[in-house]
Backbone as numpy.savetxt, mean C-alpha at the origin, in Angstrom:
# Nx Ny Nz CAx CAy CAz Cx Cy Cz
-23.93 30.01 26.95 -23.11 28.82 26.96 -22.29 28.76 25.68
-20.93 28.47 25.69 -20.18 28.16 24.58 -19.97 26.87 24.31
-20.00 26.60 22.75 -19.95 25.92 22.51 -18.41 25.35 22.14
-18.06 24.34 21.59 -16.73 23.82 21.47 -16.96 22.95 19.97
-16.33 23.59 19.01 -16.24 22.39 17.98 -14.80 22.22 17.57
-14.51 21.02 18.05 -12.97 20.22 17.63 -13.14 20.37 15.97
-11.58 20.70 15.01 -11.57 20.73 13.93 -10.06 19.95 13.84
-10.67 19.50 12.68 -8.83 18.52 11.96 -9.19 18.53 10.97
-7.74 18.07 10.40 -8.24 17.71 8.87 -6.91 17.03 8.48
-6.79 15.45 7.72 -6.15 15.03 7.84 -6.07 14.14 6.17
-4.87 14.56 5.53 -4.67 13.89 3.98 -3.65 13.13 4.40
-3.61 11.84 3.06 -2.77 11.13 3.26 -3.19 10.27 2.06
-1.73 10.31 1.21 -1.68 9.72 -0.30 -0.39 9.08 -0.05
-0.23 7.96 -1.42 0.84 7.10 -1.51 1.09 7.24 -2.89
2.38 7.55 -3.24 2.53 7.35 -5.15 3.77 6.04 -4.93
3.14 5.63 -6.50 4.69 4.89 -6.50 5.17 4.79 -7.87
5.62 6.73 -8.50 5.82 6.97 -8.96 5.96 8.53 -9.42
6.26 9.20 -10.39 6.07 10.63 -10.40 5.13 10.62 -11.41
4.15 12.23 -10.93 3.11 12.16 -11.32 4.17 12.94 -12.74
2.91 13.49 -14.09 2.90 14.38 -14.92 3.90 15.15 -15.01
3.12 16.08 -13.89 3.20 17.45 -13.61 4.49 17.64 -12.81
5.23 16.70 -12.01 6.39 16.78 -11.64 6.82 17.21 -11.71
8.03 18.16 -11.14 9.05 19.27 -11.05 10.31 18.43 -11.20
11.47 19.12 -11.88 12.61 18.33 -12.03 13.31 17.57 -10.62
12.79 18.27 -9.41 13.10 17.38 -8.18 12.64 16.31 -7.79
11.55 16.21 -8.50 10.18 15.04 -7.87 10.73 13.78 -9.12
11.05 14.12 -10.52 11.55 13.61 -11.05 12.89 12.74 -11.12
13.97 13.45 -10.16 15.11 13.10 -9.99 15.22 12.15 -8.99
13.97 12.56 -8.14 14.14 11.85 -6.29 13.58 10.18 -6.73
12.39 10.14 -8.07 11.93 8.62 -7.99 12.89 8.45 -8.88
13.60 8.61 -9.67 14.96 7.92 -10.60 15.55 7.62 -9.86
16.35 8.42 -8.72 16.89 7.63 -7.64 16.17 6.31 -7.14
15.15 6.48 -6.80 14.43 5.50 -6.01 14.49 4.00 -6.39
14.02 4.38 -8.06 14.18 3.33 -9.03 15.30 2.52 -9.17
16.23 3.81 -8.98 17.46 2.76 -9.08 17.56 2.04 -7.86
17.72 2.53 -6.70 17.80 2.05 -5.62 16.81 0.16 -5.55
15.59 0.82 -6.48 14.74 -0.86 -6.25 15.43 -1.76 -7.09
16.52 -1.38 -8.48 16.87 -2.05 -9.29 18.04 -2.81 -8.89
18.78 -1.66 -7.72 20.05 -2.29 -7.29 19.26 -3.67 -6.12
18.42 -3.15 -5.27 17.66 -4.41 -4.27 17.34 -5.53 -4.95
17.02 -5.51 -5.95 16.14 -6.73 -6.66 15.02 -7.22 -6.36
14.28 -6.32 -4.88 13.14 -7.14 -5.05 12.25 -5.68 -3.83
11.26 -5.97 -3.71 10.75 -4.75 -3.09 9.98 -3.57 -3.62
9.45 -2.97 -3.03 8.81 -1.75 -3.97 9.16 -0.85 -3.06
9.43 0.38 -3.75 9.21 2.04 -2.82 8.47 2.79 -3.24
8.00 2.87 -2.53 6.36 3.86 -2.29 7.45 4.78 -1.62
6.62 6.40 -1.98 6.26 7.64 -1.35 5.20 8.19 -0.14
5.16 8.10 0.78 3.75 8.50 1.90 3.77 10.27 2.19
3.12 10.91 1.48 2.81 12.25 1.98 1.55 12.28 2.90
1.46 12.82 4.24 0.52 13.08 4.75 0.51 15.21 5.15
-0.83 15.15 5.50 -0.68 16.28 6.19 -1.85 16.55 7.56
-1.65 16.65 8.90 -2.45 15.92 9.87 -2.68 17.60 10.69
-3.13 18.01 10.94 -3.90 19.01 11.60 -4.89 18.85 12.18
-4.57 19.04 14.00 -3.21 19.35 14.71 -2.45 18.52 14.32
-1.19 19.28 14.69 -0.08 18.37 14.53 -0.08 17.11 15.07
0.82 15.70 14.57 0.85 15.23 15.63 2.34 14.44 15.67
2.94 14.15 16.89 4.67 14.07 16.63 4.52 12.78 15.78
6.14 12.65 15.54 6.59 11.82 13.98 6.57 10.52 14.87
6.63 10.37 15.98 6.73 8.97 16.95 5.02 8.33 16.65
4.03 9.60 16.79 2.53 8.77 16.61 2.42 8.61 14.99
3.16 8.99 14.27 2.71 9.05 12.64 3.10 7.75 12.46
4.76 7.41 13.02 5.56 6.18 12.70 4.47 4.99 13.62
3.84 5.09 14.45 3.51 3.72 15.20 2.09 4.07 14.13
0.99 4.79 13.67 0.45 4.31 12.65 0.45 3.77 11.58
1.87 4.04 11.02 2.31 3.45 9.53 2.96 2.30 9.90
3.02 1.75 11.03 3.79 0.37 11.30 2.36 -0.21 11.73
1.27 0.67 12.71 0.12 -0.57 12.74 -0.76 -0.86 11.16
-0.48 0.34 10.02 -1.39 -0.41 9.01 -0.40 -1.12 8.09
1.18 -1.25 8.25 1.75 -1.91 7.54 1.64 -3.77 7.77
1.28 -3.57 9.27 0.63 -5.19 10.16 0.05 -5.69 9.42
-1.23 -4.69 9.65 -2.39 -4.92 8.70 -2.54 -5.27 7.33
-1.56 -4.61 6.63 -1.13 -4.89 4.81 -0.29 -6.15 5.01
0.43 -6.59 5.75 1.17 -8.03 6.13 0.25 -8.98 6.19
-0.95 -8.85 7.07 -1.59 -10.04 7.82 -2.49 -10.35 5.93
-2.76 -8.92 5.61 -3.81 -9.45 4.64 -3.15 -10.02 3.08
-1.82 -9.68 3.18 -1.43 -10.70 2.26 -0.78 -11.60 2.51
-0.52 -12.02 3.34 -0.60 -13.69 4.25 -1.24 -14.02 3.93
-2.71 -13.64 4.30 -4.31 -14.28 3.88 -4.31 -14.41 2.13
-4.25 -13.67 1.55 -4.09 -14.13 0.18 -3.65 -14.90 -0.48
-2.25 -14.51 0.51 -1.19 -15.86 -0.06 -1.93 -17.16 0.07
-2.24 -17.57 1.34 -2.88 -18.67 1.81 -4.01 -19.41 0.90
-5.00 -18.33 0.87 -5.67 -18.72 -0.43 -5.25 -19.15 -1.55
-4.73 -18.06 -2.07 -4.30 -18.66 -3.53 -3.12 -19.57 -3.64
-2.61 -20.21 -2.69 -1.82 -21.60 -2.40 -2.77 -22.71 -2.06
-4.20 -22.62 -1.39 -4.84 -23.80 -1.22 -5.62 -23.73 -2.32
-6.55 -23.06 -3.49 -6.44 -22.76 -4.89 -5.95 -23.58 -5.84
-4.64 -22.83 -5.88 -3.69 -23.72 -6.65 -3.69 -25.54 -6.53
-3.89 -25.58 -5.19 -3.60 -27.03 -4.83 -5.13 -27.93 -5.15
-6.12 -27.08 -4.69 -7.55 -27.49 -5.37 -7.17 -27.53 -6.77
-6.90 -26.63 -7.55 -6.58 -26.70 -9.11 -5.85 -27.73 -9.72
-4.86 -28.42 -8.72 -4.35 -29.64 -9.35 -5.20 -30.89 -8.85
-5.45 -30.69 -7.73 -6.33 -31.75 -6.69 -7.48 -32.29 -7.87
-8.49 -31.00 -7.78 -9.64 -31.29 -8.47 -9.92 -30.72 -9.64
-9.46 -30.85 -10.63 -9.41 -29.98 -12.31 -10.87 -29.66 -12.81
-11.73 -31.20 -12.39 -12.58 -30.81 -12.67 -13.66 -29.37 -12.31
-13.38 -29.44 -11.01 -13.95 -28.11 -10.32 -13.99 -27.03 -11.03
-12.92 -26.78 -11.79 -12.37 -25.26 -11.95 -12.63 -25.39 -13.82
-12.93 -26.32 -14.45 -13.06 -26.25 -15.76 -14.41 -25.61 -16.17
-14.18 -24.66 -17.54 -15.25 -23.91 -17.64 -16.30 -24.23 -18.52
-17.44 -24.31 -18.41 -18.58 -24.91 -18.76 -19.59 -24.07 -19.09
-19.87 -23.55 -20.72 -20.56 -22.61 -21.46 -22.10 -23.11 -20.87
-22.71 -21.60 -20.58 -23.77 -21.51 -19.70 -25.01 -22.07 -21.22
-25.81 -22.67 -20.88 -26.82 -23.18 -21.61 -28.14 -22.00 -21.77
Protein backbone atom coordinates (compact mmCIF):
# COMPACT_ATOMS: atom_id res chain seq x y z
CA UNK A 1 0.00 0.00 0.00
CA UNK A 2 1.23 3.56 -0.75
CA UNK A 3 1.24 5.95 1.15
CA UNK A 4 0.51 9.78 0.33
CA UNK A 5 2.10 12.64 2.25
CA UNK A 6 0.81 16.19 1.12
CA UNK A 7 3.84 18.75 1.48
CA UNK A 8 3.74 22.79 1.48
CA UNK A 9 5.46 25.19 2.84
CA UNK A 10 4.35 28.55 3.14
CA UNK A 11 6.39 32.12 4.36
CA UNK A 12 5.00 35.24 4.70
CA UNK A 13 6.65 38.54 6.20
CA UNK A 14 5.71 42.25 6.24
CA UNK A 15 8.51 45.11 6.49
CA UNK A 16 7.80 48.57 6.77
CA UNK A 17 10.99 49.49 5.96
CA UNK A 18 14.52 48.44 4.55
CA UNK A 19 16.30 46.10 6.35
CA UNK A 20 20.46 46.61 6.97
CA UNK A 21 21.56 44.52 4.60
CA UNK A 22 19.58 46.04 1.71
CA UNK A 23 20.76 46.22 -1.78
CA UNK A 24 20.76 49.64 -3.47
CA UNK A 25 17.27 48.51 -5.06
CA UNK A 26 15.53 47.62 -1.85
CA UNK A 27 16.87 50.92 -0.71
CA UNK A 28 15.66 53.06 -3.54
CA UNK A 29 12.11 51.19 -3.83
CA UNK A 30 11.24 52.26 0.20
CA UNK A 31 12.61 56.02 -0.50
CA UNK A 32 10.19 55.98 -3.09
CA UNK A 33 7.61 54.61 -0.92
CA UNK A 34 8.37 57.13 1.72
CA UNK A 35 7.95 59.68 -0.36
CA UNK A 36 4.91 58.53 -1.80
CA UNK A 37 3.48 58.31 2.22
CA UNK A 38 4.87 61.94 2.62
CA UNK A 39 3.16 63.20 -0.48
CA UNK A 40 -0.45 61.17 1.02
CA UNK A 41 -0.22 62.58 4.39
CA UNK A 42 -1.61 59.94 6.08
CA UNK A 43 -1.38 56.06 5.73
CA UNK A 44 1.35 53.60 6.01
CA UNK A 45 3.05 51.28 3.26
CA UNK A 46 3.96 48.11 4.19
CA UNK A 47 5.82 45.56 1.91
CA UNK A 48 4.07 41.75 1.86
CA UNK A 49 6.57 39.08 0.60
CA UNK A 50 5.15 35.68 0.62
CA UNK A 51 6.28 32.44 -0.79
CA UNK A 52 3.37 29.55 -0.94
CA UNK A 53 4.22 26.06 -2.23
CA UNK A 54 2.14 24.76 -4.29
CA UNK A 55 1.53 27.49 -6.02
CA UNK A 56 -1.42 29.23 -5.57
CA UNK A 57 -3.04 31.93 -8.23
CA UNK A 58 -2.65 35.77 -7.31
CA UNK A 59 -6.77 35.87 -7.28
CA UNK A 60 -6.55 33.29 -3.94
CA UNK A 61 -3.44 35.29 -2.45
CA UNK A 62 -5.50 38.71 -3.09
CA UNK A 63 -8.95 37.35 -1.44
CA UNK A 64 -6.60 36.26 1.63
CA UNK A 65 -4.93 39.57 2.10
CA UNK A 66 -8.35 41.31 1.81
CA UNK A 67 -9.95 38.58 4.34
CA UNK A 68 -7.06 39.36 7.03
CA UNK A 69 -7.07 43.04 6.15
CA UNK A 70 -11.19 42.68 7.48
CA UNK A 71 -9.86 41.23 10.22
CA UNK A 72 -7.00 44.05 11.01
CA UNK A 73 -10.15 46.60 10.34
CA UNK A 74 -12.69 44.94 12.65
CA UNK A 75 -9.89 44.74 15.38
CA UNK A 76 -9.04 48.22 15.34
CA UNK A 77 -12.55 49.37 15.38
CA UNK A 78 -12.59 47.35 18.57
CA UNK A 79 -9.77 49.29 19.98
CA UNK A 80 -10.83 52.31 18.84
CA UNK A 81 -14.06 51.69 20.69
CA UNK A 82 -12.38 50.97 23.76
CA UNK A 83 -10.08 53.44 24.10
CA UNK A 84 -12.96 56.11 23.29
CA UNK A 85 -15.25 54.62 26.11
CA UNK A 86 -11.81 54.85 28.39
CA UNK A 87 -11.23 58.12 27.64
CA UNK A 88 -14.80 59.01 28.46
CA UNK A 89 -14.61 56.85 31.83
CA UNK A 90 -11.35 59.00 32.39
CA UNK A 91 -13.22 62.18 32.37
CA UNK A 92 -16.56 60.61 33.71
CA UNK A 93 -14.86 59.02 36.70
CA UNK A 94 -11.14 60.43 37.57
CA UNK A 95 -11.36 58.91 40.49
CA UNK A 96 -11.24 55.35 39.05
CA UNK A 97 -8.15 55.74 37.16
CA UNK A 98 -5.99 57.73 39.88
CA UNK A 99 -2.97 55.97 41.12
CA UNK A 100 -2.75 54.80 44.58
CA UNK A 101 0.85 53.62 46.06
CA UNK A 102 0.38 49.96 47.07
CA UNK A 103 0.73 49.74 51.01
Amino acid sequence: MRVYKPEWRCTFSVNEGKEETSGWRERLAWFIRSFADKLDGSGRTIKIDYNVIPHLSREDVDTCLGKGFAVTQSLLTQLAHQAACEDVMREAKAELFEQHPQR
